[in-house]
PDB file of C-alpha atoms and ligand atoms in Angstrom:
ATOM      1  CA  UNK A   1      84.018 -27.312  26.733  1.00 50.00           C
ATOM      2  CA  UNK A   2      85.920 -24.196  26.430  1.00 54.00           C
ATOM      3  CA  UNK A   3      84.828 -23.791  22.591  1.00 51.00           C
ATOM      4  CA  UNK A   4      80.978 -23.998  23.892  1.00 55.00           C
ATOM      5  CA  UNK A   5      81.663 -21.805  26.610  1.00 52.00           C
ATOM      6  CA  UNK A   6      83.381 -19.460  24.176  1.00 50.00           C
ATOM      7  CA  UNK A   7      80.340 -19.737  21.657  1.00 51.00           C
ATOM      8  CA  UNK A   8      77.875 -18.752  24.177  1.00 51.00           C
ATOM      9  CA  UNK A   9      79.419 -15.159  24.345  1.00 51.00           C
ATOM     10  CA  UNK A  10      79.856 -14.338  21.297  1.00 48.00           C
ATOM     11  CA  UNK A  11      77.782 -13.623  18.347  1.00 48.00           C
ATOM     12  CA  UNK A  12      76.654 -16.305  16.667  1.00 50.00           C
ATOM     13  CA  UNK A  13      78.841 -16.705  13.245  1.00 56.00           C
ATOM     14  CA  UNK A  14      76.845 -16.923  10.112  1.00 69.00           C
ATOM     15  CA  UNK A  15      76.049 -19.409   7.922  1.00 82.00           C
ATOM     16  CA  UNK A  16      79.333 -20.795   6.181  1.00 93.00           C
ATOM     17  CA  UNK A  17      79.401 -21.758   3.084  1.00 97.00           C
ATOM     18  CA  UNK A  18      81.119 -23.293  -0.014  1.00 98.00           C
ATOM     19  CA  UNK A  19      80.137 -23.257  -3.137  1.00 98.00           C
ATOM     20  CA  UNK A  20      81.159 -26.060  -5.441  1.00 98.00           C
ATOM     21  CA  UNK A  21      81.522 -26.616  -9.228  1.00 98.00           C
ATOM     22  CA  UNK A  22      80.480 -30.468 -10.439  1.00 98.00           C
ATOM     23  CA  UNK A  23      82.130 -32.108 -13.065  1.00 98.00           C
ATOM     24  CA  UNK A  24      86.352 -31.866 -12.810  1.00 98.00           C
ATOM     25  CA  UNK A  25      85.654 -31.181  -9.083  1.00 98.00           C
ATOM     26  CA  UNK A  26      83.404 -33.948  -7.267  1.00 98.00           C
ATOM     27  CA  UNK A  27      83.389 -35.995 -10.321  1.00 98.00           C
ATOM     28  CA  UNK A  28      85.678 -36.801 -13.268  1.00 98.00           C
ATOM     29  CA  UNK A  29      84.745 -34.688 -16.377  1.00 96.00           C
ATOM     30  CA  UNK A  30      84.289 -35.577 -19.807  1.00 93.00           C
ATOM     31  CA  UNK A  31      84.157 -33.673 -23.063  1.00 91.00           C
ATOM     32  CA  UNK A  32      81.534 -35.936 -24.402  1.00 92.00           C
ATOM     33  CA  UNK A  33      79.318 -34.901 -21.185  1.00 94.00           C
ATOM     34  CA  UNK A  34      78.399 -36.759 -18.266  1.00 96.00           C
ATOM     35  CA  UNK A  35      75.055 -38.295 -19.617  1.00 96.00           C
ATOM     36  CA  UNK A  36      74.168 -41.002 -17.601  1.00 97.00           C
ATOM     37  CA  UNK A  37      74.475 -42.429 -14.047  1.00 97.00           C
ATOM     38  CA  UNK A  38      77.293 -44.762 -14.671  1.00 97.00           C
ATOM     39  CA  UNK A  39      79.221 -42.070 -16.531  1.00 97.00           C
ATOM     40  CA  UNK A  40      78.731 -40.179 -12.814  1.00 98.00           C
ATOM     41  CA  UNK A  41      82.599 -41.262 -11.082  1.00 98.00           C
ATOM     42  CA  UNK A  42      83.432 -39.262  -7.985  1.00 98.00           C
ATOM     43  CA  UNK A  43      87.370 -37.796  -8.530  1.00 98.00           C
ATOM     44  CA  UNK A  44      88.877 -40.210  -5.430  1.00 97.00           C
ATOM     45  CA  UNK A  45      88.760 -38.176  -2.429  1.00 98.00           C
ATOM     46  CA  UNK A  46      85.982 -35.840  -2.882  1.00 98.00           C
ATOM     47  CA  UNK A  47      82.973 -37.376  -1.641  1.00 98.00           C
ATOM     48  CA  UNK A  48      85.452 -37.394   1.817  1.00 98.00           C
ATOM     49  CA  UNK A  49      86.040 -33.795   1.311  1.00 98.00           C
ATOM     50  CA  UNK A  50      83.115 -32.925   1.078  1.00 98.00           C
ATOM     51  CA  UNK A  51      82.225 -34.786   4.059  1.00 98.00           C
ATOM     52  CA  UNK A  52      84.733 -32.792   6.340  1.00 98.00           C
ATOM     53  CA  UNK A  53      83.637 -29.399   5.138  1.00 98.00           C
ATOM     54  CA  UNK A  54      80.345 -30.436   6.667  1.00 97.00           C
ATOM     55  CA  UNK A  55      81.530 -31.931  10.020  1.00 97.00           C
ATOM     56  CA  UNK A  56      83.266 -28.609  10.450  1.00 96.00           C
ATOM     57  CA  UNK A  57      79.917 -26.350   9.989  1.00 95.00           C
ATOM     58  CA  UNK A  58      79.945 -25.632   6.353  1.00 96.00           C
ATOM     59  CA  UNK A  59      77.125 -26.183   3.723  1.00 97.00           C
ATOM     60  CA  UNK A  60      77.896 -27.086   0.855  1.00 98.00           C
ATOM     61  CA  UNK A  61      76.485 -26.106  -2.475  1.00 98.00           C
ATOM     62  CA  UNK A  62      76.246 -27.091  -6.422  1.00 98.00           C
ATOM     63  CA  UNK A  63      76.583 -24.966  -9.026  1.00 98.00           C
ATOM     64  CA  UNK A  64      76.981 -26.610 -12.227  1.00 98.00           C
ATOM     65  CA  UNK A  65      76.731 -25.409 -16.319  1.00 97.00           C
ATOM     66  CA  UNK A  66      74.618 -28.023 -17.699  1.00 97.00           C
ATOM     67  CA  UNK A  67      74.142 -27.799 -21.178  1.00 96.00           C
ATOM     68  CA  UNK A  68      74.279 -31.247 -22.375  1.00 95.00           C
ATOM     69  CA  UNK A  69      70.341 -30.822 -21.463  1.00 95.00           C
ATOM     70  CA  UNK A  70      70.158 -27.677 -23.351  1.00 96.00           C
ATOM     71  CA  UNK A  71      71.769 -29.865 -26.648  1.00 94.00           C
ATOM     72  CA  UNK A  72      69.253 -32.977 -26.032  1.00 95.00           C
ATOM     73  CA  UNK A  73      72.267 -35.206 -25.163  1.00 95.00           C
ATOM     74  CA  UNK A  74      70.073 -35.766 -22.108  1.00 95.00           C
ATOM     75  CA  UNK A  75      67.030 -34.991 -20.184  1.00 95.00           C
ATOM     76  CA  UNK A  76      66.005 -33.415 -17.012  1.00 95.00           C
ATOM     77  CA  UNK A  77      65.217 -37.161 -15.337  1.00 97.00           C
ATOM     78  CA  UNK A  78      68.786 -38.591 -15.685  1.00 97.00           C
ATOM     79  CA  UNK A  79      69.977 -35.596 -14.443  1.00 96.00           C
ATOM     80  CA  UNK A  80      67.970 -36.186 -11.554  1.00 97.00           C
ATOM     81  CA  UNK A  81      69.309 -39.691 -11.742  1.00 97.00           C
ATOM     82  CA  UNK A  82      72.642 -38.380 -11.857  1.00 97.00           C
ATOM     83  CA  UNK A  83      72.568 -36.243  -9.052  1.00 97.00           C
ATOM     84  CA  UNK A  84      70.784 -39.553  -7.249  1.00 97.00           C
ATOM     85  CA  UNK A  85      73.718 -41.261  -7.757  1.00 98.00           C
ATOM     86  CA  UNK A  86      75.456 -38.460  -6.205  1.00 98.00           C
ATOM     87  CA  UNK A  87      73.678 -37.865  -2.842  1.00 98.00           C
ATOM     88  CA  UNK A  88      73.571 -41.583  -2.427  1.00 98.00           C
ATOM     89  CA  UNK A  89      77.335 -42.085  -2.930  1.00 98.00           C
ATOM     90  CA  UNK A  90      78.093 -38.753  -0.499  1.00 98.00           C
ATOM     91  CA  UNK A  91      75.594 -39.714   2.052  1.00 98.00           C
ATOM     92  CA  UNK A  92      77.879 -43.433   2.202  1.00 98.00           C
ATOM     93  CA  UNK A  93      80.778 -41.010   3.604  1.00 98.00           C
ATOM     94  CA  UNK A  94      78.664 -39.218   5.660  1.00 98.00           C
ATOM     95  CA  UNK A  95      78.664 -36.394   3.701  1.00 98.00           C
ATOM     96  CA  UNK A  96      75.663 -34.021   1.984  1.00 97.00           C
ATOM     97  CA  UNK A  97      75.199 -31.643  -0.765  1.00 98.00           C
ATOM     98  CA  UNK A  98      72.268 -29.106   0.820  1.00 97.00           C
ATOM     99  CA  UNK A  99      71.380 -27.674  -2.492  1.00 96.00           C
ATOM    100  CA  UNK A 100      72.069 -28.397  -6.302  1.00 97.00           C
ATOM    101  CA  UNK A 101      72.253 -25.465  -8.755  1.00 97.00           C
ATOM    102  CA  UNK A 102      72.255 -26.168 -12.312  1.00 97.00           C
ATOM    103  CA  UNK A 103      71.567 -24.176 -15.397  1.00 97.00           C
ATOM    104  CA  UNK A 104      70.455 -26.539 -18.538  1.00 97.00           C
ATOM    105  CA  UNK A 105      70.664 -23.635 -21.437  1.00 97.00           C
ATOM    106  CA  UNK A 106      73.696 -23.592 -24.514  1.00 96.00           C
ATOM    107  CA  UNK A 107      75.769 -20.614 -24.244  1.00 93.00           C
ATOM    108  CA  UNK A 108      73.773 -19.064 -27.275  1.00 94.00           C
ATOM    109  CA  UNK A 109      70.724 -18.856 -25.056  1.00 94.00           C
ATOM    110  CA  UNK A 110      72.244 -15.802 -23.100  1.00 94.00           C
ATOM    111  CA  UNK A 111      70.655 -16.969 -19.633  1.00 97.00           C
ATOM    112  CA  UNK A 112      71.906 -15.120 -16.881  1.00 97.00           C
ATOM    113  CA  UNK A 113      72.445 -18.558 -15.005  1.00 97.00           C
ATOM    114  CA  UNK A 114      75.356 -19.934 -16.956  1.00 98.00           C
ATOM    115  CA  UNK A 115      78.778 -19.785 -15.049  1.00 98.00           C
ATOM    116  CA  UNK A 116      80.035 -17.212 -15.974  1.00 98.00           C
ATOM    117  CA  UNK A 117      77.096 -15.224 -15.002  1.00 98.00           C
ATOM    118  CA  UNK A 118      76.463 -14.854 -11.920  1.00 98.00           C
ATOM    119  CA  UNK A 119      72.592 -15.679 -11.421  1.00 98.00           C
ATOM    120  CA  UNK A 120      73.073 -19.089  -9.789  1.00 98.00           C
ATOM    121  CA  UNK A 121      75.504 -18.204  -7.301  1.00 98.00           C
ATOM    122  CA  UNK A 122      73.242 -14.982  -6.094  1.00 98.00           C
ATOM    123  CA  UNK A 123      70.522 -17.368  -6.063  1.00 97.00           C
ATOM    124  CA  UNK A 124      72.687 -19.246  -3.602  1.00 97.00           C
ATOM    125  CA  UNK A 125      73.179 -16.413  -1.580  1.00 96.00           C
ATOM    126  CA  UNK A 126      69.477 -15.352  -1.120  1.00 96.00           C
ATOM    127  CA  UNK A 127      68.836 -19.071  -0.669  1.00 96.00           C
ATOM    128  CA  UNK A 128      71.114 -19.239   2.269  1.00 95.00           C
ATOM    129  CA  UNK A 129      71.025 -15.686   3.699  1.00 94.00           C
ATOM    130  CA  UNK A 130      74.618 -15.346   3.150  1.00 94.00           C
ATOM    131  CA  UNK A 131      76.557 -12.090   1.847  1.00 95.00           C
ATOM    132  CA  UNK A 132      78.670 -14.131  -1.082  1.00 97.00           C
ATOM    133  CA  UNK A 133      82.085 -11.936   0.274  1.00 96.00           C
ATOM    134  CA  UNK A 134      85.027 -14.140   0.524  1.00 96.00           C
ATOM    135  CA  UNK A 135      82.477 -17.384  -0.009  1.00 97.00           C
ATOM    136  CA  UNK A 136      85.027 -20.103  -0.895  1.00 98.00           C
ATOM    137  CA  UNK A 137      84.076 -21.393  -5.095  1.00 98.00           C
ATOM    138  CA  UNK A 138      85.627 -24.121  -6.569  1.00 98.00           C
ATOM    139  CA  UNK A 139      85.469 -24.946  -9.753  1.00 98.00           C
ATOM    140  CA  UNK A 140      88.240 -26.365 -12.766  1.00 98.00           C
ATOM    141  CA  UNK A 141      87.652 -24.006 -15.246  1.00 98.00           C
ATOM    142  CA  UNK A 142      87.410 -20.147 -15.998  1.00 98.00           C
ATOM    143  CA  UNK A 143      84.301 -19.626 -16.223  1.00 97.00           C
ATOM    144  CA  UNK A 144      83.605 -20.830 -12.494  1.00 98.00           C
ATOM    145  CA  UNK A 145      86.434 -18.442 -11.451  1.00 98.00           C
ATOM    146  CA  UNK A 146      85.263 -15.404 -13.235  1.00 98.00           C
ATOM    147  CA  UNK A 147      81.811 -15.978 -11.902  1.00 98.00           C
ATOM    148  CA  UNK A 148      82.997 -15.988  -8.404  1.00 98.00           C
ATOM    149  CA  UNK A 149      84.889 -12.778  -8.569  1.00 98.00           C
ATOM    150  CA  UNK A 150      82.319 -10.976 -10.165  1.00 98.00           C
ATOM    151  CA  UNK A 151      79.818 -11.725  -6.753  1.00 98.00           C
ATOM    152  CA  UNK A 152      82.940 -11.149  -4.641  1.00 97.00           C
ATOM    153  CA  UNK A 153      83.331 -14.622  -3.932  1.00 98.00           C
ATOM    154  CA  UNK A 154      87.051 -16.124  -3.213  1.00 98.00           C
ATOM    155  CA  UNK A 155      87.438 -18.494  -6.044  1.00 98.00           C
ATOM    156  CA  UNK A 156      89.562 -21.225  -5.832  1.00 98.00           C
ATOM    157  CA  UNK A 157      91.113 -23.509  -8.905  1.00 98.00           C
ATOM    158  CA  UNK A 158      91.518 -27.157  -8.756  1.00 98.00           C
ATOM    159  CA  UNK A 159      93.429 -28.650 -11.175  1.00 98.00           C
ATOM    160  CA  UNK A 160      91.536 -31.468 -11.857  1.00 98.00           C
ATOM    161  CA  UNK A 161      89.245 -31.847 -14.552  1.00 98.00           C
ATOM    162  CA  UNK A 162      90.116 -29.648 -16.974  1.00 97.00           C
ATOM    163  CA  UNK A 163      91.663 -27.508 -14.162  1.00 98.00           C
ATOM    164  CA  UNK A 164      95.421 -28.312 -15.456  1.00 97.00           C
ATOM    165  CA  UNK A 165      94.520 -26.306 -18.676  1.00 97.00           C
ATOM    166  CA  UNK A 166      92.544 -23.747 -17.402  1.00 97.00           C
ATOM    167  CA  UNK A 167      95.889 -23.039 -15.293  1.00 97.00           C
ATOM    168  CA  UNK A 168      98.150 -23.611 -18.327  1.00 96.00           C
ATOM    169  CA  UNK A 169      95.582 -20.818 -19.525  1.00 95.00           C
ATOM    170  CA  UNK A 170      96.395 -18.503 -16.830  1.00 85.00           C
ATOM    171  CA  UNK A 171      94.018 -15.450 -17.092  1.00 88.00           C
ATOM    172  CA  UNK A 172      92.186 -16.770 -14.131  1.00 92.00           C
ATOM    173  CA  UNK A 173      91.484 -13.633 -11.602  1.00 96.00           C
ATOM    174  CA  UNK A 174      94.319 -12.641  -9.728  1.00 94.00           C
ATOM    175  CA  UNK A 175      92.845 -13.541  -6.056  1.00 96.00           C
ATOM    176  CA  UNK A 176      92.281 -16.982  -7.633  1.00 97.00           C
ATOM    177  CA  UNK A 177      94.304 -19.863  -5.095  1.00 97.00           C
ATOM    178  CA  UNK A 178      95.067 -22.947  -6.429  1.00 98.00           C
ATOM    179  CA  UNK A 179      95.149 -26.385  -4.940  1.00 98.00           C
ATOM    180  CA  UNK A 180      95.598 -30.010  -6.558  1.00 98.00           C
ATOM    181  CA  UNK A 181      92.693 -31.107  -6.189  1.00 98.00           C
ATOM    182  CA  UNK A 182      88.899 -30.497  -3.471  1.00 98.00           C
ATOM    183  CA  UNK A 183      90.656 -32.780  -1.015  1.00 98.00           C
ATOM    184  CA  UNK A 184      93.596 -30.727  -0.501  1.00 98.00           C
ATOM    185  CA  UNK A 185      91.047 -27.443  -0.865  1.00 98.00           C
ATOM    186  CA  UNK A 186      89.060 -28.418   1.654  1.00 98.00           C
ATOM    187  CA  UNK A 187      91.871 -29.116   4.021  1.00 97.00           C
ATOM    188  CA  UNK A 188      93.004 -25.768   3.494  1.00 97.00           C
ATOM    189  CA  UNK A 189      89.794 -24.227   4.679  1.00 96.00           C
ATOM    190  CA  UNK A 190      89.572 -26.686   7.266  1.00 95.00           C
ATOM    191  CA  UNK A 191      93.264 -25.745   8.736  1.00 93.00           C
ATOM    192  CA  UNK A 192      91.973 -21.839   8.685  1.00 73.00           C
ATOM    193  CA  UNK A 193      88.868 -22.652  10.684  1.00 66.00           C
TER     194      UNK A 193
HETATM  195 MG1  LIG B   1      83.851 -28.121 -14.196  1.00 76.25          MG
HETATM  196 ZN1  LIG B   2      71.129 -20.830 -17.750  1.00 76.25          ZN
END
């Protein structure tokens, strides 16, 4: 009561939102590619995670390198599939992805949308109206770190996937925080709310 009293006064706060790497942070990664539906397995607790960052306000958004199309290891409809697989399993938790980024080129293509360019996640702010400033990113490896400092963004390692050697790596940016894995990330944000 006090909280809607509270929100009545004040301006209202913008759209929050988190941006969100795929494979090595919702779902387990692979170096031979996820390629298939059934190679699709959410990392245990995400889904959930995901699910509370949404409860508590925030939208949640994909961004996620997807070359394997680029190669031919697999086309656009089972990534569709894929990402089917995915909305079905999140919406079982109660949880919801609101958009899906993915860029499908090789690295020699020289898009602008491959992480660690930063087309997709300015296409996520336009999208959502939202200044990108402090915008929680997660991601597992470098390349999703160095693409959310260069908007601005606040990025944030897991160290699942292939998070353990980006960190073993260590020349992520120097804002970068660090948690285990999305679960204990998105508690994190949840406890500053
Ligand atoms: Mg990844
Ligand atoms: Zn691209």
């Amino acid at each position: 009561m006090v909280q809607l009293a509270s929100e009545a006064v004040t301006p209202k706060r913008a759209i929050r939102l988190v941006i969100l790497d795929r494979d090595g942070v919702i779902n387990r990664d692979s170096d031979q590619f996820i390629k298939s539906p059934d190679e699709w397995r959410p990392i245990p607790g995400s889904l959930e995670a995901i699910a509370r960052l949404n409860h508590a306000g925030f939208r949640v958004v994909v961004a996620t390198n997807q070359s394997g199309i680029g190669r031919g290891l697999f086309e656009m409809a089972t990534l569709n599939a894929i990402h089917e697989k995915m909305h079905k399993a999140l919406a079982l938790v109660g949880g919801r992805v609101d958009a899906l980024f993915y860029c499908p080129h090789t690295a020699d293509a020289m898009c602008e949308c491959r992480k660690p360019r930063t087309a997709m996640l300015n296409e996520i702010g336009v999208r959502f109206g939202v200044d990108l400033d402090g915008v929680p990113c997660v991601g597992d490896s470098l390349r999703d770190l160095m693409a959310a400092d260069a908007v601005g963004a606040q990025p944030i390692l897991v160290l699942t996937g292939k998070g353990e050697k980006t960190l073993r790596e260590g020349e992520f940016p120097r804002n970068t925080v660090i948690f285990p894995d999305l679960a204990f990330a998105a508690s994190a944000l949840l406890a500053g709310d």
